[in-house]
Amino acid sequence: NAGVTQTPKFQVLKTGQSMTLQCAQDMNHNSMYWYRQDPGMGLRLIYYSASEGTTDKGEVPNGYNVSRLNKREFSLRLESAAPSQTSVYFCASSAAAGTKDTQYFGPGTRLTVL
Amino acid sequence: KNEVEQSPQNLTAQEGEFITINCSYSVGISALHWLQQHPGGGIVSLFMLSSGKKKHGRLIATINIQEKHSSLHITASHPRDSAVYICAVRSIEGSNYKLTFGKGTLLTVNP
């Protein structure tokens, strides 16, 4: 099993460009999450998907959109990138709904917006 | 004030030492997670606690719900334990899907 995979690993964008971060899990998990990690701050939840067909905003959703394409895949889209979105992005998944279950993280995507 | 505070922020130890990392939180919680982030960036879940104590190998996690405090202990530390250790809590009043994370403790174990 690959676990949680993310693509790309690194990306550099110019202000105003758009891109989609891809995430897939092969553990048949119900819930999936997108986080961002910034220096000096804890991980923050951007969006989550409790189950296939549902998505909800997290703590810092502005400037992002998500799609739960199927049970395996959960993508994060930046429509018009801004320098404030420079960060490391992690996708995670958990078997059961909610955060009382172990979360499994992808390797991260390091995004720089110039 | 952050809901989750970790101490110390940085910790340097010699191989073989007993290590303690602390996590204090200010809200009522239903679960607390300890995670490890390696220098390469990958994040691994170590423990999830709602009460008492859990042990896995050389790692021990404890939680005191009344005092709103948890500790992560590493016995017989080794250079491969060098990583950032992160505490995260699920508030009983918040979304079932939201964890609040601490800023992490950077542990360096020297040979």
PDB file of N, CA, C and O in Angstrom, chain A residues 7-79:
ATOM      1  N   THR A   7       0.757  14.934  -5.138  1.00  0.00           N
ATOM      2  CA  THR A   7       1.532  15.486  -6.247  1.00  0.00           C
ATOM      3  C   THR A   7       1.115  16.925  -6.489  1.00  0.00           C
ATOM      4  O   THR A   7      -0.067  17.276  -6.301  1.00  0.00           O
ATOM      5  N   PRO A   8       2.034  17.821  -6.872  1.00  0.00           N
ATOM      6  CA  PRO A   8       3.467  17.555  -6.974  1.00  0.00           C
ATOM      7  C   PRO A   8       4.137  17.642  -5.604  1.00  0.00           C
ATOM      8  O   PRO A   8       3.489  17.985  -4.628  1.00  0.00           O
ATOM      9  N   LYS A   9       5.425  17.379  -5.534  1.00  0.00           N
ATOM     10  CA  LYS A   9       6.184  17.549  -4.295  1.00  0.00           C
ATOM     11  C   LYS A   9       6.624  18.994  -4.120  1.00  0.00           C
ATOM     12  O   LYS A   9       6.717  19.493  -3.007  1.00  0.00           O
ATOM     13  N   PHE A  10       6.944  19.659  -5.202  1.00  0.00           N
ATOM     14  CA  PHE A  10       7.380  21.053  -5.176  1.00  0.00           C
ATOM     15  C   PHE A  10       6.681  21.804  -6.309  1.00  0.00           C
ATOM     16  O   PHE A  10       6.424  21.229  -7.357  1.00  0.00           O
ATOM     17  N   GLN A  11       6.397  23.076  -6.081  1.00  0.00           N
ATOM     18  CA  GLN A  11       5.796  23.894  -7.131  1.00  0.00           C
ATOM     19  C   GLN A  11       6.121  25.350  -6.865  1.00  0.00           C
ATOM     20  O   GLN A  11       6.055  25.807  -5.727  1.00  0.00           O
ATOM     21  N   VAL A  12       6.470  26.064  -7.940  1.00  0.00           N
ATOM     22  CA  VAL A  12       6.654  27.507  -7.858  1.00  0.00           C
ATOM     23  C   VAL A  12       5.631  28.150  -8.796  1.00  0.00           C
ATOM     24  O   VAL A  12       5.540  27.771  -9.964  1.00  0.00           O
ATOM     25  N   LEU A  13       4.874  29.091  -8.275  1.00  0.00           N
ATOM     26  CA  LEU A  13       3.862  29.787  -9.059  1.00  0.00           C
ATOM     27  C   LEU A  13       4.135  31.282  -9.034  1.00  0.00           C
ATOM     28  O   LEU A  13       4.757  31.787  -8.096  1.00  0.00           O
ATOM     29  N   LYS A  14       3.610  31.960 -10.031  1.00  0.00           N
ATOM     30  CA  LYS A  14       3.596  33.421  -9.991  1.00  0.00           C
ATOM     31  C   LYS A  14       2.244  33.866  -9.444  1.00  0.00           C
ATOM     32  O   LYS A  14       1.228  33.171  -9.595  1.00  0.00           O
ATOM     33  N   THR A  15       2.224  35.024  -8.830  1.00  0.00           N
ATOM     34  CA  THR A  15       0.974  35.586  -8.313  1.00  0.00           C
ATOM     35  C   THR A  15      -0.088  35.597  -9.411  1.00  0.00           C
ATOM     36  O   THR A  15       0.178  36.029 -10.534  1.00  0.00           O
ATOM     37  N   GLY A  16      -1.273  35.089  -9.076  1.00  0.00           N
ATOM     38  CA  GLY A  16      -2.384  35.073 -10.023  1.00  0.00           C
ATOM     39  C   GLY A  16      -2.551  33.768 -10.778  1.00  0.00           C
ATOM     40  O   GLY A  16      -3.612  33.520 -11.356  1.00  0.00           O
ATOM     41  N   GLN A  17      -1.505  32.937 -10.791  1.00  0.00           N
ATOM     42  CA  GLN A  17      -1.630  31.646 -11.474  1.00  0.00           C
ATOM     43  C   GLN A  17      -2.498  30.708 -10.655  1.00  0.00           C
ATOM     44  O   GLN A  17      -2.682  30.886  -9.443  1.00  0.00           O
ATOM     45  N   SER A  18      -3.002  29.680 -11.327  1.00  0.00           N
ATOM     46  CA  SER A  18      -3.824  28.693 -10.632  1.00  0.00           C
ATOM     47  C   SER A  18      -3.143  27.329 -10.675  1.00  0.00           C
ATOM     48  O   SER A  18      -2.301  27.083 -11.549  1.00  0.00           O
ATOM     49  N   MET A  19      -3.497  26.481  -9.742  1.00  0.00           N
ATOM     50  CA  MET A  19      -2.988  25.128  -9.768  1.00  0.00           C
ATOM     51  C   MET A  19      -3.840  24.243  -8.870  1.00  0.00           C
ATOM     52  O   MET A  19      -4.578  24.748  -8.003  1.00  0.00           O
ATOM     53  N   THR A  20      -3.730  22.941  -9.091  1.00  0.00           N
ATOM     54  CA  THR A  20      -4.446  21.955  -8.279  1.00  0.00           C
ATOM     55  C   THR A  20      -3.446  20.998  -7.660  1.00  0.00           C
ATOM     56  O   THR A  20      -2.591  20.453  -8.356  1.00  0.00           O
ATOM     57  N   LEU A  21      -3.558  20.836  -6.336  1.00  0.00           N
ATOM     58  CA  LEU A  21      -2.765  19.846  -5.624  1.00  0.00           C
ATOM     59  C   LEU A  21      -3.595  18.559  -5.533  1.00  0.00           C
ATOM     60  O   LEU A  21      -4.769  18.596  -5.147  1.00  0.00           O
ATOM     61  N   GLN A  22      -2.953  17.464  -5.890  1.00  0.00           N
ATOM     62  CA  GLN A  22      -3.661  16.190  -5.920  1.00  0.00           C
ATOM     63  C   GLN A  22      -3.311  15.352  -4.695  1.00  0.00           C
ATOM     64  O   GLN A  22      -2.180  15.370  -4.218  1.00  0.00           O
ATOM     65  N   CYS A  23      -4.298  14.626  -4.194  1.00  0.00           N
ATOM     66  CA  CYS A  23      -4.098  13.727  -3.057  1.00  0.00           C
ATOM     67  C   CYS A  23      -4.905  12.466  -3.297  1.00  0.00           C
ATOM     68  O   CYS A  23      -6.071  12.538  -3.725  1.00  0.00           O
ATOM     69  N   ALA A  24      -4.298  11.318  -3.011  1.00  0.00           N
ATOM     70  CA  ALA A  24      -5.010  10.047  -3.136  1.00  0.00           C
ATOM     71  C   ALA A  24      -4.592   9.125  -1.996  1.00  0.00           C
ATOM     72  O   ALA A  24      -3.445   9.160  -1.556  1.00  0.00           O
ATOM     73  N   GLN A  25      -5.544   8.321  -1.530  1.00  0.00           N
ATOM     74  CA  GLN A  25      -5.236   7.329  -0.488  1.00  0.00           C
ATOM     75  C   GLN A  25      -5.787   5.978  -0.920  1.00  0.00           C
ATOM     76  O   GLN A  25      -6.849   5.906  -1.553  1.00  0.00           O
ATOM     77  N   ASP A  26      -5.046   4.935  -0.550  1.00  0.00           N
ATOM     78  CA  ASP A  26      -5.448   3.588  -0.960  1.00  0.00           C
ATOM     79  C   ASP A  26      -5.820   2.729   0.238  1.00  0.00           C
ATOM     80  O   ASP A  26      -5.708   1.500   0.196  1.00  0.00           O
ATOM     81  N   MET A  27      -6.241   3.366   1.330  1.00  0.00           N
ATOM     82  CA  MET A  27      -6.573   2.645   2.561  1.00  0.00           C
ATOM     83  C   MET A  27      -8.078   2.530   2.779  1.00  0.00           C
ATOM     84  O   MET A  27      -8.518   2.130   3.853  1.00  0.00           O
ATOM     85  N   ASN A  28      -8.864   2.925   1.785  1.00  0.00           N
ATOM     86  CA  ASN A  28     -10.325   2.875   1.872  1.00  0.00           C
ATOM     87  C   ASN A  28     -10.851   3.735   3.021  1.00  0.00           C
ATOM     88  O   ASN A  28     -11.858   3.401   3.652  1.00  0.00           O
ATOM     89  N   HIS A  29     -10.177   4.860   3.268  1.00  0.00           N
ATOM     90  CA  HIS A  29     -10.581   5.747   4.350  1.00  0.00           C
ATOM     91  C   HIS A  29     -11.766   6.609   3.952  1.00  0.00           C
ATOM     92  O   HIS A  29     -11.924   6.979   2.782  1.00  0.00           O
ATOM     93  N   ASN A  30     -12.592   6.935   4.944  1.00  0.00           N
ATOM     94  CA  ASN A  30     -13.763   7.762   4.678  1.00  0.00           C
ATOM     95  C   ASN A  30     -13.445   9.253   4.671  1.00  0.00           C
ATOM     96  O   ASN A  30     -13.968  10.000   3.865  1.00  0.00           O
ATOM     97  N   SER A  31     -12.620   9.699   5.615  1.00  0.00           N
ATOM     98  CA  SER A  31     -12.393  11.132   5.805  1.00  0.00           C
ATOM     99  C   SER A  31     -11.032  11.550   5.261  1.00  0.00           C
ATOM    100  O   SER A  31     -10.053  10.824   5.387  1.00  0.00           O
ATOM    101  N   MET A  32     -11.022  12.739   4.638  1.00  0.00           N
ATOM    102  CA  MET A  32      -9.776  13.278   4.114  1.00  0.00           C
ATOM    103  C   MET A  32      -9.689  14.745   4.469  1.00  0.00           C
ATOM    104  O   MET A  32     -10.715  15.429   4.650  1.00  0.00           O
ATOM    105  N   TYR A  33      -8.439  15.260   4.559  1.00  0.00           N
ATOM    106  CA  TYR A  33      -8.171  16.607   5.079  1.00  0.00           C
ATOM    107  C   TYR A  33      -7.060  17.277   4.258  1.00  0.00           C
ATOM    108  O   TYR A  33      -6.158  16.591   3.771  1.00  0.00           O
ATOM    109  N   TRP A  34      -7.148  18.594   4.179  1.00  0.00           N
ATOM    110  CA  TRP A  34      -6.036  19.391   3.677  1.00  0.00           C
ATOM    111  C   TRP A  34      -5.594  20.364   4.757  1.00  0.00           C
ATOM    112  O   TRP A  34      -6.412  21.098   5.324  1.00  0.00           O
ATOM    113  N   TYR A  35      -4.270  20.371   5.039  1.00  0.00           N
ATOM    114  CA  TYR A  35      -3.662  21.268   6.006  1.00  0.00           C
ATOM    115  C   TYR A  35      -2.597  22.118   5.324  1.00  0.00           C
ATOM    116  O   TYR A  35      -2.014  21.715   4.320  1.00  0.00           O
ATOM    117  N   ARG A  36      -2.306  23.237   5.952  1.00  0.00           N
ATOM    118  CA  ARG A  36      -1.123  23.997   5.580  1.00  0.00           C
ATOM    119  C   ARG A  36      -0.251  24.169   6.801  1.00  0.00           C
ATOM    120  O   ARG A  36      -0.756  24.243   7.949  1.00  0.00           O
ATOM    121  N   GLN A  37       1.066  24.192   6.578  1.00  0.00           N
ATOM    122  CA  GLN A  37       2.026  24.343   7.677  1.00  0.00           C
ATOM    123  C   GLN A  37       2.942  25.502   7.336  1.00  0.00           C
ATOM    124  O   GLN A  37       3.641  25.489   6.319  1.00  0.00           O
ATOM    125  N   ASP A  38       2.943  26.504   8.219  1.00  0.00           N
ATOM    126  CA  ASP A  38       3.758  27.699   8.040  1.00  0.00           C
ATOM    127  C   ASP A  38       4.757  27.809   9.175  1.00  0.00           C
ATOM    128  O   ASP A  38       4.461  27.377  10.302  1.00  0.00           O
ATOM    129  N   PRO A  39       5.926  28.410   8.923  1.00  0.00           N
ATOM    130  CA  PRO A  39       6.957  28.532   9.969  1.00  0.00           C
ATOM    131  C   PRO A  39       6.414  29.222  11.215  1.00  0.00           C
ATOM    132  O   PRO A  39       5.723  30.241  11.118  1.00  0.00           O
ATOM    133  N   GLY A  40       6.691  28.648  12.369  1.00  0.00           N
ATOM    134  CA  GLY A  40       6.277  29.267  13.627  1.00  0.00           C
ATOM    135  C   GLY A  40       4.815  29.077  13.965  1.00  0.00           C
ATOM    136  O   GLY A  40       4.349  29.611  14.977  1.00  0.00           O
ATOM    137  N   MET A  41       4.102  28.307  13.145  1.00  0.00           N
ATOM    138  CA  MET A  41       2.675  28.072  13.415  1.00  0.00           C
ATOM    139  C   MET A  41       2.390  26.586  13.379  1.00  0.00           C
ATOM    140  O   MET A  41       3.101  25.819  12.733  1.00  0.00           O
ATOM    141  N   GLY A  42       1.354  26.197  14.063  1.00  0.00           N
ATOM    142  CA  GLY A  42       0.935  24.796  13.985  1.00  0.00           C
ATOM    143  C   GLY A  42       0.230  24.526  12.669  1.00  0.00           C
ATOM    144  O   GLY A  42      -0.145  25.437  11.934  1.00  0.00           O
ATOM    145  N   LEU A  43       0.050  23.258  12.361  1.00  0.00           N
ATOM    146  CA  LEU A  43      -0.744  22.886  11.194  1.00  0.00           C
ATOM    147  C   LEU A  43      -2.141  23.481  11.305  1.00  0.00           C
ATOM    148  O   LEU A  43      -2.727  23.506  12.390  1.00  0.00           O
ATOM    149  N   ARG A  44      -2.667  23.942  10.192  1.00  0.00           N
ATOM    150  CA  ARG A  44      -4.024  24.497  10.193  1.00  0.00           C
ATOM    151  C   ARG A  44      -4.867  23.834   9.114  1.00  0.00           C
ATOM    152  O   ARG A  44      -4.401  23.618   7.996  1.00  0.00           O
ATOM    153  N   LEU A  45      -6.097  23.533   9.463  1.00  0.00           N
ATOM    154  CA  LEU A  45      -6.997  22.828   8.559  1.00  0.00           C
ATOM    155  C   LEU A  45      -7.589  23.801   7.541  1.00  0.00           C
ATOM    156  O   LEU A  45      -8.170  24.824   7.904  1.00  0.00           O
ATOM    157  N   ILE A  46      -7.468  23.440   6.263  1.00  0.00           N
ATOM    158  CA  ILE A  46      -8.012  24.292   5.201  1.00  0.00           C
ATOM    159  C   ILE A  46      -9.437  23.840   4.860  1.00  0.00           C
ATOM    160  O   ILE A  46     -10.389  24.605   4.932  1.00  0.00           O
ATOM    161  N   TYR A  47      -9.578  22.604   4.470  1.00  0.00           N
ATOM    162  CA  TYR A  47     -10.854  21.975   4.150  1.00  0.00           C
ATOM    163  C   TYR A  47     -10.777  20.513   4.580  1.00  0.00           C
ATOM    164  O   TYR A  47      -9.703  19.946   4.677  1.00  0.00           O
ATOM    165  N   TYR A  48     -11.947  19.931   4.763  1.00  0.00           N
ATOM    166  CA  TYR A  48     -11.997  18.499   4.999  1.00  0.00           C
ATOM    167  C   TYR A  48     -13.201  17.895   4.284  1.00  0.00           C
ATOM    168  O   TYR A  48     -14.131  18.612   3.889  1.00  0.00           O
ATOM    169  N   SER A  49     -13.129  16.578   4.130  1.00  0.00           N
ATOM    170  CA  SER A  49     -14.228  15.831   3.533  1.00  0.00           C
ATOM    171  C   SER A  49     -14.542  14.678   4.473  1.00  0.00           C
ATOM    172  O   SER A  49     -13.746  13.761   4.630  1.00  0.00           O
ATOM    173  N   ALA A  50     -15.682  14.765   5.128  1.00  0.00           N
ATOM    174  CA  ALA A  50     -16.049  13.746   6.109  1.00  0.00           C
ATOM    175  C   ALA A  50     -16.280  12.398   5.437  1.00  0.00           C
ATOM    176  O   ALA A  50     -15.962  11.344   6.000  1.00  0.00           O
ATOM    177  N   SER A  51     -16.835  12.429   4.254  1.00  0.00           N
ATOM    178  CA  SER A  51     -17.094  11.202   3.511  1.00  0.00           C
ATOM    179  C   SER A  51     -17.234  11.559   2.041  1.00  0.00           C
ATOM    180  O   SER A  51     -17.343  12.741   1.681  1.00  0.00           O
ATOM    181  N   GLU A  52     -17.225  10.551   1.197  1.00  0.00           N
ATOM    182  CA  GLU A  52     -17.347  10.784  -0.238  1.00  0.00           C
ATOM    183  C   GLU A  52     -18.594  11.609  -0.515  1.00  0.00           C
ATOM    184  O   GLU A  52     -19.674  11.317   0.001  1.00  0.00           O
ATOM    185  N   GLY A  53     -18.429  12.678  -1.297  1.00  0.00           N
ATOM    186  CA  GLY A  53     -19.562  13.506  -1.681  1.00  0.00           C
ATOM    187  C   GLY A  53     -19.788  14.699  -0.790  1.00  0.00           C
ATOM    188  O   GLY A  53     -20.675  15.517  -1.063  1.00  0.00           O
ATOM    189  N   THR A  54     -19.016  14.842   0.285  1.00  0.00           N
ATOM    190  CA  THR A  54     -19.177  15.992   1.176  1.00  0.00           C
ATOM    191  C   THR A  54     -17.849  16.698   1.374  1.00  0.00           C
ATOM    192  O   THR A  54     -16.794  16.061   1.430  1.00  0.00           O
ATOM    193  N   THR A  55     -17.899  18.031   1.462  1.00  0.00           N
ATOM    194  CA  THR A  55     -16.723  18.820   1.813  1.00  0.00           C
ATOM    195  C   THR A  55     -17.165  19.956   2.720  1.00  0.00           C
ATOM    196  O   THR A  55     -18.310  20.443   2.609  1.00  0.00           O
ATOM    197  N   ASP A  56     -16.263  20.396   3.602  1.00  0.00           N
ATOM    198  CA  ASP A  56     -16.576  21.487   4.527  1.00  0.00           C
ATOM    199  C   ASP A  56     -15.345  22.322   4.776  1.00  0.00           C
ATOM    200  O   ASP A  56     -14.210  21.827   4.683  1.00  0.00           O
ATOM    201  N   LYS A  57     -15.598  23.598   5.113  1.00  0.00           N
ATOM    202  CA  LYS A  57     -14.503  24.515   5.387  1.00  0.00           C
ATOM    203  C   LYS A  57     -13.868  24.199   6.733  1.00  0.00           C
ATOM    204  O   LYS A  57     -14.553  23.818   7.683  1.00  0.00           O
ATOM    205  N   GLY A  58     -12.556  24.418   6.777  1.00  0.00           N
ATOM    206  CA  GLY A  58     -11.829  24.319   8.031  1.00  0.00           C
ATOM    207  C   GLY A  58     -11.538  25.697   8.585  1.00  0.00           C
ATOM    208  O   GLY A  58     -12.347  26.618   8.465  1.00  0.00           O
ATOM    209  N   GLU A  59     -10.357  25.842   9.126  1.00  0.00           N
ATOM    210  CA  GLU A  59      -9.969  27.073   9.823  1.00  0.00           C
ATOM    211  C   GLU A  59      -9.563  28.195   8.864  1.00  0.00           C
ATOM    212  O   GLU A  59      -9.829  29.366   9.123  1.00  0.00           O
ATOM    213  N   VAL A  60      -8.929  27.850   7.725  1.00  0.00           N
ATOM    214  CA  VAL A  60      -8.377  28.864   6.809  1.00  0.00           C
ATOM    215  C   VAL A  60      -8.755  28.545   5.356  1.00  0.00           C
ATOM    216  O   VAL A  60      -7.887  28.284   4.526  1.00  0.00           O
ATOM    217  N   PRO A  61     -10.033  28.603   4.994  1.00  0.00           N
ATOM    218  CA  PRO A  61     -10.452  28.173   3.657  1.00  0.00           C
ATOM    219  C   PRO A  61     -10.330  29.225   2.547  1.00  0.00           C
ATOM    220  O   PRO A  61     -10.403  28.872   1.365  1.00  0.00           O
ATOM    221  N   ASN A  62     -10.147  30.505   2.940  1.00  0.00           N
ATOM    222  CA  ASN A  62     -10.186  31.568   1.926  1.00  0.00           C
ATOM    223  C   ASN A  62      -9.078  31.406   0.899  1.00  0.00           C
ATOM    224  O   ASN A  62      -7.914  31.234   1.237  1.00  0.00           O
ATOM    225  N   GLY A  63      -9.462  31.478  -0.381  1.00  0.00           N
ATOM    226  CA  GLY A  63      -8.503  31.376  -1.470  1.00  0.00           C
ATOM    227  C   GLY A  63      -8.336  29.965  -2.003  1.00  0.00           C
ATOM    228  O   GLY A  63      -7.549  29.748  -2.923  1.00  0.00           O
ATOM    229  N   TYR A  64      -9.081  29.016  -1.426  1.00  0.00           N
ATOM    230  CA  TYR A  64      -8.966  27.613  -1.820  1.00  0.00           C
ATOM    231  C   TYR A  64     -10.331  27.033  -2.161  1.00  0.00           C
ATOM    232  O   TYR A  64     -11.351  27.458  -1.630  1.00  0.00           O
ATOM    233  N   ASN A  65     -10.308  26.018  -3.031  1.00  0.00           N
ATOM    234  CA  ASN A  65     -11.482  25.186  -3.265  1.00  0.00           C
ATOM    235  C   ASN A  65     -11.043  23.733  -3.262  1.00  0.00           C
ATOM    236  O   ASN A  65      -9.877  23.431  -3.507  1.00  0.00           O
ATOM    237  N   VAL A  66     -11.981  22.831  -2.983  1.00  0.00           N
ATOM    238  CA  VAL A  66     -11.637  21.409  -2.940  1.00  0.00           C
ATOM    239  C   VAL A  66     -12.671  20.611  -3.727  1.00  0.00           C
ATOM    240  O   VAL A  66     -13.794  21.065  -3.965  1.00  0.00           O
ATOM    241  N   SER A  67     -12.245  19.412  -4.109  1.00  0.00           N
ATOM    242  CA  SER A  67     -13.140  18.448  -4.746  1.00  0.00           C
ATOM    243  C   SER A  67     -12.838  17.064  -4.195  1.00  0.00           C
ATOM    244  O   SER A  67     -11.688  16.645  -4.188  1.00  0.00           O
ATOM    245  N   ARG A  68     -13.904  16.398  -3.720  1.00  0.00           N
ATOM    246  CA  ARG A  68     -13.744  14.979  -3.351  1.00  0.00           C
ATOM    247  C   ARG A  68     -14.233  14.189  -4.549  1.00  0.00           C
ATOM    248  O   ARG A  68     -15.419  13.933  -4.726  1.00  0.00           O
ATOM    249  N   LEU A  69     -13.284  13.833  -5.392  1.00  0.00           N
ATOM    250  CA  LEU A  69     -13.606  13.254  -6.692  1.00  0.00           C
ATOM    251  C   LEU A  69     -14.245  11.879  -6.539  1.00  0.00           C
ATOM    252  O   LEU A  69     -15.137  11.498  -7.300  1.00  0.00           O
ATOM    253  N   ASN A  70     -13.775  11.123  -5.594  1.00  0.00           N
ATOM    254  CA  ASN A  70     -14.296   9.793  -5.281  1.00  0.00           C
ATOM    255  C   ASN A  70     -13.766   9.464  -3.885  1.00  0.00           C
ATOM    256  O   ASN A  70     -13.179  10.324  -3.225  1.00  0.00           O
ATOM    257  N   LYS A  71     -13.933   8.228  -3.438  1.00  0.00           N
ATOM    258  CA  LYS A  71     -13.499   7.925  -2.087  1.00  0.00           C
ATOM    259  C   LYS A  71     -11.982   8.049  -1.951  1.00  0.00           C
ATOM    260  O   LYS A  71     -11.466   8.373  -0.888  1.00  0.00           O
ATOM    261  N   ARG A  72     -11.236   7.815  -2.994  1.00  0.00           N
ATOM    262  CA  ARG A  72      -9.773   7.802  -2.930  1.00  0.00           C
ATOM    263  C   ARG A  72      -9.142   9.187  -3.034  1.00  0.00           C
ATOM    264  O   ARG A  72      -8.091   9.413  -2.473  1.00  0.00           O
ATOM    265  N   GLU A  73      -9.775  10.097  -3.796  1.00  0.00           N
ATOM    266  CA  GLU A  73      -9.078  11.319  -4.192  1.00  0.00           C
ATOM    267  C   GLU A  73      -9.721  12.586  -3.642  1.00  0.00           C
ATOM    268  O   GLU A  73     -10.956  12.736  -3.659  1.00  0.00           O
ATOM    269  N   PHE A  74      -8.856  13.506  -3.202  1.00  0.00           N
ATOM    270  CA  PHE A  74      -9.313  14.777  -2.631  1.00  0.00           C
ATOM    271  C   PHE A  74      -8.340  15.842  -3.104  1.00  0.00           C
ATOM    272  O   PHE A  74      -7.182  15.844  -2.690  1.00  0.00           O
ATOM    273  N   SER A  75      -8.784  16.746  -3.971  1.00  0.00           N
ATOM    274  CA  SER A  75      -7.877  17.728  -4.549  1.00  0.00           C
ATOM    275  C   SER A  75      -8.126  19.114  -3.959  1.00  0.00           C
ATOM    276  O   SER A  75      -9.231  19.444  -3.528  1.00  0.00           O
ATOM    277  N   LEU A  76      -7.069  19.911  -3.963  1.00  0.00           N
ATOM    278  CA  LEU A  76      -7.113  21.287  -3.443  1.00  0.00           C
ATOM    279  C   LEU A  76      -6.721  22.230  -4.569  1.00  0.00           C
ATOM    280  O   LEU A  76      -5.665  22.054  -5.175  1.00  0.00           O
ATOM    281  N   ARG A  77      -7.553  23.229  -4.847  1.00  0.00           N
ATOM    282  CA  ARG A  77      -7.294  24.138  -5.957  1.00  0.00           C
ATOM    283  C   ARG A  77      -7.074  25.552  -5.459  1.00  0.00           C
ATOM    284  O   ARG A  77      -7.850  26.055  -4.618  1.00  0.00           O
ATOM    285  N   LEU A  78      -6.024  26.176  -5.983  1.00  0.00           N
ATOM    286  CA  LEU A  78      -5.783  27.594  -5.784  1.00  0.00           C
ATOM    287  C   LEU A  78      -6.158  28.280  -7.092  1.00  0.00           C
ATOM    288  O   LEU A  78      -5.525  28.051  -8.119  1.00  0.00           O
ATOM    289  N   GLU A  79      -7.200  29.094  -7.072  1.00  0.00           N
ATOM    290  CA  GLU A  79      -7.695  29.718  -8.310  1.00  0.00           C
ATOM    291  C   GLU A  79      -6.809  30.876  -8.756  1.00  0.00           C
ATOM    292  O   GLU A  79      -6.577  31.062  -9.937  1.00  0.00           O
TER     293      GLU A  79
END
